[in-house]
CSV table of N, CA and C in Angstrom, one decimal:
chain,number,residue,atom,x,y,z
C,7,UNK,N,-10.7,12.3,15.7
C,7,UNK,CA,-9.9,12.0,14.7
C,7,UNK,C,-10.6,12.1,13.3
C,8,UNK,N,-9.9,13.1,12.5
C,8,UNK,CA,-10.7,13.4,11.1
C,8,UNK,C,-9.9,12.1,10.3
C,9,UNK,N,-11.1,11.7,9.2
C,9,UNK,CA,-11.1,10.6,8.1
C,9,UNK,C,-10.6,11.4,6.6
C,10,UNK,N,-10.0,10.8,6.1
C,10,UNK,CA,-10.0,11.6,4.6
C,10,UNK,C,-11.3,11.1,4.1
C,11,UNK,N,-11.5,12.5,3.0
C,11,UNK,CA,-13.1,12.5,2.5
C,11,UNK,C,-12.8,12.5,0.8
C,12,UNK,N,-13.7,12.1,0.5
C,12,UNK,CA,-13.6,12.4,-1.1
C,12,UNK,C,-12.8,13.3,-1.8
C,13,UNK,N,-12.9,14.2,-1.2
C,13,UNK,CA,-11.8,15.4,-2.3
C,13,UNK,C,-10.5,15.7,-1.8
C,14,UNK,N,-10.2,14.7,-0.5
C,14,UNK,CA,-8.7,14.9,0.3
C,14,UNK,C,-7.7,14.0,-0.9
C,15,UNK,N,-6.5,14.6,-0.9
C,15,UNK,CA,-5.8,13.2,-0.8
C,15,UNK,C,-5.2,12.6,0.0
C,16,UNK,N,-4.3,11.6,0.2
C,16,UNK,CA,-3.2,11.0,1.2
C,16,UNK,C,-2.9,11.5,1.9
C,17,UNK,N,-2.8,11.5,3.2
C,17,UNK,CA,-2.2,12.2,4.2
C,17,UNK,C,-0.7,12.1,4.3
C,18,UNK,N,-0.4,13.3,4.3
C,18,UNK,CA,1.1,13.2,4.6
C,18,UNK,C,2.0,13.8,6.1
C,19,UNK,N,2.7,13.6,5.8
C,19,UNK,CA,4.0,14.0,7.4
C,19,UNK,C,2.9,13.6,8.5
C,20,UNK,N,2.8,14.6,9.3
C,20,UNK,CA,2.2,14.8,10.9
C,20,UNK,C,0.4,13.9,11.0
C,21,UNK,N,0.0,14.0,9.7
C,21,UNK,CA,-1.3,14.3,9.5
C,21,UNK,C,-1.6,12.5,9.7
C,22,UNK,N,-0.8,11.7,9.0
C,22,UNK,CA,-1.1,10.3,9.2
C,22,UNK,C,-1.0,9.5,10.5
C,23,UNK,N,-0.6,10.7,11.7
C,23,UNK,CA,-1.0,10.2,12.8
C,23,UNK,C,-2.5,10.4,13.4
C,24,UNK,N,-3.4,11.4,12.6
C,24,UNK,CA,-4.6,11.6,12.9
C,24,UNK,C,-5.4,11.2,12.1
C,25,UNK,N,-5.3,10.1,10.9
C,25,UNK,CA,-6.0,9.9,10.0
C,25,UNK,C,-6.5,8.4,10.6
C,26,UNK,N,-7.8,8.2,10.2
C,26,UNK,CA,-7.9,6.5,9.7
C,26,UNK,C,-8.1,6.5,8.4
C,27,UNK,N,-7.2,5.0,7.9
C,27,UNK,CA,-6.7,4.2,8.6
C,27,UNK,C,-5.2,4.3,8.8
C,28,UNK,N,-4.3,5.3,9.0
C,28,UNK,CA,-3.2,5.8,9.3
C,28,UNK,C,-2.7,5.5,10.3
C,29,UNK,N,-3.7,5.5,11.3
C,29,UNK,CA,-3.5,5.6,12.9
C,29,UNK,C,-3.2,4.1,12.9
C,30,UNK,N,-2.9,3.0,11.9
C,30,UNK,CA,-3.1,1.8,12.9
C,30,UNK,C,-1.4,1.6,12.0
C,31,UNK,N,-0.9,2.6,11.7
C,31,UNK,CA,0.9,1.7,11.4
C,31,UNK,C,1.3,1.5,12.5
C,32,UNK,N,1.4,2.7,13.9
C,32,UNK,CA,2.0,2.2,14.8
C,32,UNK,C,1.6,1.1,15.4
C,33,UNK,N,0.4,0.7,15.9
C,33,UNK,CA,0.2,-0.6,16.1
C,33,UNK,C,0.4,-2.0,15.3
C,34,UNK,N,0.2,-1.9,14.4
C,34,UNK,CA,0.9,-3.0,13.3
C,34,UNK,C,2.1,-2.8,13.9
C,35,UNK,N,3.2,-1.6,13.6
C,35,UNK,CA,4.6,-2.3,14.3
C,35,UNK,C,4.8,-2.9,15.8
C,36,UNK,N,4.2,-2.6,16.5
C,36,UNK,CA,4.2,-3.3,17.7
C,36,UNK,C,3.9,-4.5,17.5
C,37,UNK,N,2.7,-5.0,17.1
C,37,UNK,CA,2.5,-6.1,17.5
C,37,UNK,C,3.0,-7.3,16.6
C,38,UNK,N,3.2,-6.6,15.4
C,38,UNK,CA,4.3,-7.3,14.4
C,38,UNK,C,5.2,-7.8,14.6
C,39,UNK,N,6.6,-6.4,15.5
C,39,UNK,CA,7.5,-6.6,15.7
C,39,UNK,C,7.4,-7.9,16.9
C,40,UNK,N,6.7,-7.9,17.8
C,40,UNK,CA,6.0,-8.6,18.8
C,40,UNK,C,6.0,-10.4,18.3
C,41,UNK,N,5.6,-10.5,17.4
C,41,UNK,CA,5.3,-11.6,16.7
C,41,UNK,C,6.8,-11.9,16.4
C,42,UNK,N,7.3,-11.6,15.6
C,42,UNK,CA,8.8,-11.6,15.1
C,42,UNK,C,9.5,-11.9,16.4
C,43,UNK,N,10.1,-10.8,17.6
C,43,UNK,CA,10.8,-11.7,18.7
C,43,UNK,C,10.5,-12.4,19.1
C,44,UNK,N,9.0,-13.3,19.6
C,44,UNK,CA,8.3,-14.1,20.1
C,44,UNK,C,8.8,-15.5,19.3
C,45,UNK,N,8.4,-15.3,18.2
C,45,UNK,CA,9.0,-16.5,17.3
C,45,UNK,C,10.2,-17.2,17.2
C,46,UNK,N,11.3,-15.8,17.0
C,46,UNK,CA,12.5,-16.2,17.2
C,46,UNK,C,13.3,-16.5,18.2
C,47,UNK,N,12.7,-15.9,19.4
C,47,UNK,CA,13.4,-16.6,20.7
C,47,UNK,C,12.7,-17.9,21.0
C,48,UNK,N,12.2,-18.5,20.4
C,48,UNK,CA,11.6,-20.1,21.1
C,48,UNK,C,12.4,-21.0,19.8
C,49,UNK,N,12.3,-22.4,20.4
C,49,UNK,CA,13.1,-23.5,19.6
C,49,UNK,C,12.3,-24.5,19.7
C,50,UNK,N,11.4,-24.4,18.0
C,50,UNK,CA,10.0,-25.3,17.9
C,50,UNK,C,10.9,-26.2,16.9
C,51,UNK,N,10.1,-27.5,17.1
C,51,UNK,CA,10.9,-28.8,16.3
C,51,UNK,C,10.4,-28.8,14.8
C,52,UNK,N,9.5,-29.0,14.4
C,52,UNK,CA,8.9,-28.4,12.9
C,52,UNK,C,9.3,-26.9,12.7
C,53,UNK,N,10.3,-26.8,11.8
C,53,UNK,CA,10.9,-25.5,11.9
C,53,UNK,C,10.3,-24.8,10.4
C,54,UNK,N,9.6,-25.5,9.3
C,54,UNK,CA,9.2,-25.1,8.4
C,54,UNK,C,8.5,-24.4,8.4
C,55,UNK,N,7.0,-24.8,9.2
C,55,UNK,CA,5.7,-23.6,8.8
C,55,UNK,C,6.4,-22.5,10.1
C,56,UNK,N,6.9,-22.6,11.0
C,56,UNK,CA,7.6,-21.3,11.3
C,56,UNK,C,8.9,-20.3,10.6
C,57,UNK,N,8.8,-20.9,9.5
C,57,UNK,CA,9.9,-20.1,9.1
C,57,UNK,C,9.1,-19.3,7.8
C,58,UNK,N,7.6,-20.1,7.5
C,58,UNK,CA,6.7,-19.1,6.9
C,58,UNK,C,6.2,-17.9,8.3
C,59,UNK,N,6.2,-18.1,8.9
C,59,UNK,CA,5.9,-17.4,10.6
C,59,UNK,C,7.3,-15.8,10.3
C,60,UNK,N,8.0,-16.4,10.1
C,60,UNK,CA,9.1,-15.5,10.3
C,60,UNK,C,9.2,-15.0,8.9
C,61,UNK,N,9.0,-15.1,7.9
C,61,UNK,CA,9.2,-14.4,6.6
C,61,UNK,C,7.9,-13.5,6.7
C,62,UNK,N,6.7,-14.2,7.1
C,62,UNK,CA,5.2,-12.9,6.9
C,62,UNK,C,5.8,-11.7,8.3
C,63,UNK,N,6.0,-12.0,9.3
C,63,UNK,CA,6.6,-11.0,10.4
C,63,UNK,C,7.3,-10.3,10.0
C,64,UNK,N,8.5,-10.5,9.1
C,64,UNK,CA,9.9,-9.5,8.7
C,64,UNK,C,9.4,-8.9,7.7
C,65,UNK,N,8.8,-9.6,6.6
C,65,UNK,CA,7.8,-9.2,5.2
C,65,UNK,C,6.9,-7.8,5.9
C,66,UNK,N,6.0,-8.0,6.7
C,66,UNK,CA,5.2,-7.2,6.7
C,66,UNK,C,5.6,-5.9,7.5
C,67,UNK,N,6.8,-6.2,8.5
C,67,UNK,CA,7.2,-5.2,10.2
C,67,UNK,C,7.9,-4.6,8.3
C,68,UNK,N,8.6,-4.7,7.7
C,68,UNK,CA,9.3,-4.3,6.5
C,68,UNK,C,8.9,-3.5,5.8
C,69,UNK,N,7.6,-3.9,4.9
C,69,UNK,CA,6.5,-3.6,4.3
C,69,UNK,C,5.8,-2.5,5.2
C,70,UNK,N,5.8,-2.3,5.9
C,70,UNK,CA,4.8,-1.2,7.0
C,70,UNK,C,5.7,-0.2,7.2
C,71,UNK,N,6.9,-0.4,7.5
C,71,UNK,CA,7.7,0.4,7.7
C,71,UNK,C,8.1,1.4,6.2
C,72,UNK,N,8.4,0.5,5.3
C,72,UNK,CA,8.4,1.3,3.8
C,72,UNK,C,7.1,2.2,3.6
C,73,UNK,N,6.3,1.5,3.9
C,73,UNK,CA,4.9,2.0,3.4
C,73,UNK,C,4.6,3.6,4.4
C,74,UNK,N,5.5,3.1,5.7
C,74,UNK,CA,4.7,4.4,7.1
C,74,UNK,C,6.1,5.5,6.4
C,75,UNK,N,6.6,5.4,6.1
C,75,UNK,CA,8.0,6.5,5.5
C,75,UNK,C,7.7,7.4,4.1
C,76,UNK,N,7.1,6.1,3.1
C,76,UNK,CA,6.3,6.8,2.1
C,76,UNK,C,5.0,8.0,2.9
C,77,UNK,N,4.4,7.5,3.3
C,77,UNK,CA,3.7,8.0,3.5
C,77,UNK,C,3.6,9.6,4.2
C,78,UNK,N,5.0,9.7,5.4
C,78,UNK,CA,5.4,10.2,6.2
C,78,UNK,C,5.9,11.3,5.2
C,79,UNK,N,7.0,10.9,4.2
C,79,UNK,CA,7.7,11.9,3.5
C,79,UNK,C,6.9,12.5,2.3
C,80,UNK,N,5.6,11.8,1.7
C,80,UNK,CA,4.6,12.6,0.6
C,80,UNK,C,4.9,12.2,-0.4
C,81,UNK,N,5.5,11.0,-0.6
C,81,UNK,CA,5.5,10.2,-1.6
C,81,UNK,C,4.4,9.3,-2.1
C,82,UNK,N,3.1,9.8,-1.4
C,82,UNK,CA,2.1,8.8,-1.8
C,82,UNK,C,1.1,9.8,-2.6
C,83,UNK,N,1.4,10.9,-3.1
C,83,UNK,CA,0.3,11.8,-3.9
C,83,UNK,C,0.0,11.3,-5.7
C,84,UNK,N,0.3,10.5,-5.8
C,84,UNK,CA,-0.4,10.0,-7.1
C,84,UNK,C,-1.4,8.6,-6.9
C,85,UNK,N,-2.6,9.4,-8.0
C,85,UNK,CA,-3.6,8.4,-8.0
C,85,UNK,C,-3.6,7.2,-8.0
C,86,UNK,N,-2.4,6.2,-8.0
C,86,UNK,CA,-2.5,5.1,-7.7
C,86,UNK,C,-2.3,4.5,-6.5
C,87,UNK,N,-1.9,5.4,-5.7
C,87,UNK,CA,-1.4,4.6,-3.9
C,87,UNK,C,-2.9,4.4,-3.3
C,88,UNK,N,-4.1,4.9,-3.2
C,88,UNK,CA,-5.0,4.4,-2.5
C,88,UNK,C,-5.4,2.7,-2.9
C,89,UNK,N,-5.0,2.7,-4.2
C,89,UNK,CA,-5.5,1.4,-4.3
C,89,UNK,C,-3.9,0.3,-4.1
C,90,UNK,N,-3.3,0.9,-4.0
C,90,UNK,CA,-2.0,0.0,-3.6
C,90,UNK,C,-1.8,-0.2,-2.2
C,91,UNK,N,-2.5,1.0,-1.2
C,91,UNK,CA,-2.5,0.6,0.5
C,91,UNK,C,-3.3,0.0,0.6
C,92,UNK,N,-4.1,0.2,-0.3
C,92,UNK,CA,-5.5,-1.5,0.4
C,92,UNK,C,-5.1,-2.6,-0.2
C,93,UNK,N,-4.4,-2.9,-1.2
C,93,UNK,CA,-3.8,-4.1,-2.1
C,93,UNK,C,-2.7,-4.6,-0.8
C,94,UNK,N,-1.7,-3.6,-0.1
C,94,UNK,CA,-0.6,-4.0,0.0
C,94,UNK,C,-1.6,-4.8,1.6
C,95,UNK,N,-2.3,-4.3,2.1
C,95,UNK,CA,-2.5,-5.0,3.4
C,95,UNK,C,-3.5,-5.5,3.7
C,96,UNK,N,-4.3,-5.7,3.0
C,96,UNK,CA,-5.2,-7.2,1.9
C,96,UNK,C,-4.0,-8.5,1.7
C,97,UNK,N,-3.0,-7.9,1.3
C,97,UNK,CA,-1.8,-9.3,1.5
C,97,UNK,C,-1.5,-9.3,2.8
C,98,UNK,N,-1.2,-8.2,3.2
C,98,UNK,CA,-0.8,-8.7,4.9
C,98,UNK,C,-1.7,-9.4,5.3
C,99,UNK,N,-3.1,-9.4,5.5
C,99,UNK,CA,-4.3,-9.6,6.6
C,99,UNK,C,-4.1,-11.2,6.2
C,100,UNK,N,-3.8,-11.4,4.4
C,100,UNK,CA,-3.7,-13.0,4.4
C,100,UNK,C,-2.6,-13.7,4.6
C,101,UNK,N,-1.6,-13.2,4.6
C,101,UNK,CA,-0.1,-13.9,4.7
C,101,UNK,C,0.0,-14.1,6.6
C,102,UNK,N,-1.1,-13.1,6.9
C,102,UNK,CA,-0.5,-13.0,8.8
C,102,UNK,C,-1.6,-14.0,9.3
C,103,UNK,N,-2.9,-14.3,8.1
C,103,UNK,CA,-3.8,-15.1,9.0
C,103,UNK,C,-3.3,-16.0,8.2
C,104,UNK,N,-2.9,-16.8,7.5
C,104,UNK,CA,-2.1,-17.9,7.4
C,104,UNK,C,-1.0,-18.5,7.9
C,105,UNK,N,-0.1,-17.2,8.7
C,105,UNK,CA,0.6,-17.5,9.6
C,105,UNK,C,0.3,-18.0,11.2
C,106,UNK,N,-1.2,-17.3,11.0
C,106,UNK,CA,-1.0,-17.2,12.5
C,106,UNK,C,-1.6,-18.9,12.9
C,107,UNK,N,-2.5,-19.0,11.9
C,107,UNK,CA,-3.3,-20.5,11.6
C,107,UNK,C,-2.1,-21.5,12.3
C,108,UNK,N,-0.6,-21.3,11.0
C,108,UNK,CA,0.1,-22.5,11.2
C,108,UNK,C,0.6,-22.2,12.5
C,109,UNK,N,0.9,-20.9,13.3
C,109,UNK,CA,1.4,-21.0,14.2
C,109,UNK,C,0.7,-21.4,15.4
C,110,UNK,N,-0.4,-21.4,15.7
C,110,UNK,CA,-1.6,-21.7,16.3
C,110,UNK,C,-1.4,-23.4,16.4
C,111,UNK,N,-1.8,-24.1,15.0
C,111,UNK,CA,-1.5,-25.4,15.0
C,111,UNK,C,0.0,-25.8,15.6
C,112,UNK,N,1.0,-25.4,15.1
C,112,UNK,CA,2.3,-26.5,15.8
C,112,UNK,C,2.4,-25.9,17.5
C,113,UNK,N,1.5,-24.7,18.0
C,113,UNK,CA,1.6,-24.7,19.2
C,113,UNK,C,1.0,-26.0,20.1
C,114,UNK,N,-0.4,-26.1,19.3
C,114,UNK,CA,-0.8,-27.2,19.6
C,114,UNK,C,-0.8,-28.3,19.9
C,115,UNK,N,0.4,-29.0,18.6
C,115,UNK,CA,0.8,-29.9,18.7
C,115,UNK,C,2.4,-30.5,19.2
C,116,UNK,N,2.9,-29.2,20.0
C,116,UNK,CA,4.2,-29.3,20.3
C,116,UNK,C,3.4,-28.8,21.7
C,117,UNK,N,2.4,-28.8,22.4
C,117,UNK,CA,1.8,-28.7,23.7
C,117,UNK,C,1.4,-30.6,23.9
C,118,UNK,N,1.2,-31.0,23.0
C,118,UNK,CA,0.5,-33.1,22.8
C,118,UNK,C,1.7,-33.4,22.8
C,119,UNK,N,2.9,-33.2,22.0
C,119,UNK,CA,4.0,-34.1,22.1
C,119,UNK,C,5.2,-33.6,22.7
C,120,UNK,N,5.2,-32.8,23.7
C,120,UNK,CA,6.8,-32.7,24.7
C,120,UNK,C,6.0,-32.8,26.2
C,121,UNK,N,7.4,-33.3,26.4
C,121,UNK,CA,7.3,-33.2,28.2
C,121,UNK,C,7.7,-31.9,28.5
C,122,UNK,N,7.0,-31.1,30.1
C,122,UNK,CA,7.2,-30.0,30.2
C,122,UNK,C,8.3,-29.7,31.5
C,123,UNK,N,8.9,-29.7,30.6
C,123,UNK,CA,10.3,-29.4,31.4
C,123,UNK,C,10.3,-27.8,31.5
C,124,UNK,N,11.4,-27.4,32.7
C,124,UNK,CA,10.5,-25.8,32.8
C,124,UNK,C,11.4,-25.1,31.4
C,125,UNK,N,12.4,-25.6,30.4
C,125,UNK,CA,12.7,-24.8,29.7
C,125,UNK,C,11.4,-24.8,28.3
C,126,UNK,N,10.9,-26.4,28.2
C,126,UNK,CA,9.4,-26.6,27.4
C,126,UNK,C,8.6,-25.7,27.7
C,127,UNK,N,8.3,-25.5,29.4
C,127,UNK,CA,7.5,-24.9,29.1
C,127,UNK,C,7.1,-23.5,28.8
C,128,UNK,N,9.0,-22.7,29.1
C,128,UNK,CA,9.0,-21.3,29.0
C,128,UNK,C,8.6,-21.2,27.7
C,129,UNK,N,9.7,-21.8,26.7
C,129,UNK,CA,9.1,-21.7,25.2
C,129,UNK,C,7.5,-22.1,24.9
C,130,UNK,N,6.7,-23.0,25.2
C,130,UNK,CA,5.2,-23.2,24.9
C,130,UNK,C,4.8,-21.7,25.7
C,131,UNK,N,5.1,-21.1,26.5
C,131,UNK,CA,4.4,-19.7,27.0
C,131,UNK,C,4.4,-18.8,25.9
C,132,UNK,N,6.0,-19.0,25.4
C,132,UNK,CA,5.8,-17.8,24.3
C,132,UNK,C,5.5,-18.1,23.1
C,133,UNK,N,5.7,-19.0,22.8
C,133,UNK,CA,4.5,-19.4,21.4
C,133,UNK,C,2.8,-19.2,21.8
C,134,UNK,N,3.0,-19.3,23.3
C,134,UNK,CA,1.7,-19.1,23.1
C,134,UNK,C,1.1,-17.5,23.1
C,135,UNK,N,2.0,-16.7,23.3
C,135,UNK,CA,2.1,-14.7,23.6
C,135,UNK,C,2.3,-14.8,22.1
C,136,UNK,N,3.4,-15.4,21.5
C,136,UNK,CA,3.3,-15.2,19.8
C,136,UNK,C,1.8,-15.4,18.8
C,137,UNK,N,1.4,-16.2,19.1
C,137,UNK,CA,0.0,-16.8,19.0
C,137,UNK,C,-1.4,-15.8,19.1
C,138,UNK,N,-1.2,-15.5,20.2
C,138,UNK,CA,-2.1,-14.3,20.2
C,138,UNK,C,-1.4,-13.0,20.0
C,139,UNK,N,0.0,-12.7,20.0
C,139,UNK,CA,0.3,-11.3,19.4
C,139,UNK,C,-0.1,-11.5,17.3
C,140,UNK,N,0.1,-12.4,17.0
C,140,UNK,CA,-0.6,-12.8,15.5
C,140,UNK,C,-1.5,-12.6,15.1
C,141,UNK,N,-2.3,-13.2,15.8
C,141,UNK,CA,-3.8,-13.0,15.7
C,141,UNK,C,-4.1,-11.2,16.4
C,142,UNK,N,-3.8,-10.6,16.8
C,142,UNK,CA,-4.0,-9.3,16.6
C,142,UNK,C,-3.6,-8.4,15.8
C,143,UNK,N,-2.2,-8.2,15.3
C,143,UNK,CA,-1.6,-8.2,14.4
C,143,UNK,C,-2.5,-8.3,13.0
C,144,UNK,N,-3.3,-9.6,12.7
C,144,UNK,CA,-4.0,-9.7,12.1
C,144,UNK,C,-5.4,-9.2,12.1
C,145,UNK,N,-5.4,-8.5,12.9
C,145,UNK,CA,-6.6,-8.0,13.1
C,145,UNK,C,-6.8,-6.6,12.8
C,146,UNK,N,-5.2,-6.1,12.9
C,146,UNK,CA,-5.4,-4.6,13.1
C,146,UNK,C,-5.1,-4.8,11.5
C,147,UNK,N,-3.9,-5.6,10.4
C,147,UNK,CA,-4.3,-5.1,9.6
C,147,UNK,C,-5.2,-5.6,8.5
C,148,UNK,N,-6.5,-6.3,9.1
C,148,UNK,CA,-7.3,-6.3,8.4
C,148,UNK,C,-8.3,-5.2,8.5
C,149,UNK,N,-8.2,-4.3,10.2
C,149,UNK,CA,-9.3,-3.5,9.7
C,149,UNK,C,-8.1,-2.2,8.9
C,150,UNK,N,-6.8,-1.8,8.8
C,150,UNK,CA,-6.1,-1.2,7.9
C,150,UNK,C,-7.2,-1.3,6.6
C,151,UNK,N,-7.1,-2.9,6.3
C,151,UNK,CA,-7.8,-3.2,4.9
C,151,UNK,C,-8.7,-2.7,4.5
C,152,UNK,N,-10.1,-2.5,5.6
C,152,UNK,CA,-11.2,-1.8,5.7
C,152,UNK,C,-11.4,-0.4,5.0
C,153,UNK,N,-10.2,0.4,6.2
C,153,UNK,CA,-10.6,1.7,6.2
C,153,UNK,C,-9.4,2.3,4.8
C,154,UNK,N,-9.1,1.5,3.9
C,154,UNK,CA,-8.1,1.4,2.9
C,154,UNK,C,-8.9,1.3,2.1
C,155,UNK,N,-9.7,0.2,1.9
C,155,UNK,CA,-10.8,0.1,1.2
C,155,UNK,C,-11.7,1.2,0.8
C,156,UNK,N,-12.5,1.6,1.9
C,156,UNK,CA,-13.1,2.6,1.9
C,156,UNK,C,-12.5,3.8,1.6
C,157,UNK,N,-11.4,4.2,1.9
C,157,UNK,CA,-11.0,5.7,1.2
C,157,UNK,C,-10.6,5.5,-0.6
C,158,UNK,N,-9.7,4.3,-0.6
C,158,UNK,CA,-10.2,4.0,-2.1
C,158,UNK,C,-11.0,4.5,-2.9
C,159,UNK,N,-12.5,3.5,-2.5
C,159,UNK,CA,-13.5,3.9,-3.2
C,159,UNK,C,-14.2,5.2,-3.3
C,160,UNK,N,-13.8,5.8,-1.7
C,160,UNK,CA,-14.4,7.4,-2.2
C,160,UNK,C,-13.3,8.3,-3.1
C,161,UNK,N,-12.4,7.9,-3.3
C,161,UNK,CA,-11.2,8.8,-4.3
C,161,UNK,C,-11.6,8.6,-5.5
């Protein structure tokens, strides 16, 4: 898998399936989208910090999607998009690890305070699959951030 180099620009159409850090939109949408039905098929009693859960999920599956289409159609060839794909998923990396934190915690604490009835405890399974689909999610686009970073600075 070739890297863009200093005198490349943005990869466009076919090519940002062979580029890093290009190669990780498809995975962002998986495990994004992942996070998103996980969330919304379960029925957690503190519905607030999951509904921060569910705006960073739709925000970013959203955001990735705009961004993998730009990218796909060659709308990213002016000198300002390298520093706007590391800007844009530098916000992801914090909006999904702040989600994932709160979602982590009310798993937690909705594991100490219900009885596990088997419909409790289908839902506590999938908060807990949502939980770690988050936390990867967040992982893949913080290293986006990385290899975003770094072509940046060589442009």
């Amino acid at each position: 898998m070739a890297s863009t180099t200093s005198g490349d620009v943005l990869p466009t159409g076919g090519r940002i399936f062979t580029t890093i850090p290009d190669l990780f939109f498809i995975p962002e949408f998986v495990f994004g989208g992942l996070v998103w039905i996980l969330v919304a098929s379960t029925r957690v009693i503190p519905e607030n910090p999951l509904g921060w859960v569910m705006f960073v999920s739709v925000f970013c599956f959203v955001g990735t999607t705009l961004w993998f289409f730009i990218f796909l159609c060659g709308g990213n060839q002016a000198g300002i998009w390298p520093s706007l794909d590391a800007g844009f998923h530098f916000l992801a990396v914090v909006f999904y690890l702040s989600a994932s934190v709160d979602l982590a915690y009310i798993t937690i604490l909705s594991s100490v305070l219900r009885q596990f009835s088997p419909e409790a405890l289908k839902n506590y399974r999938l908060d807990i699959a949502a939980v770690v689909m988050s936390f990867v999610a967040t992982l893949l686009y913080f290293l986006h951030t990385i290899f975003s970073a770094i072509r940046w600075k060589r442009s």
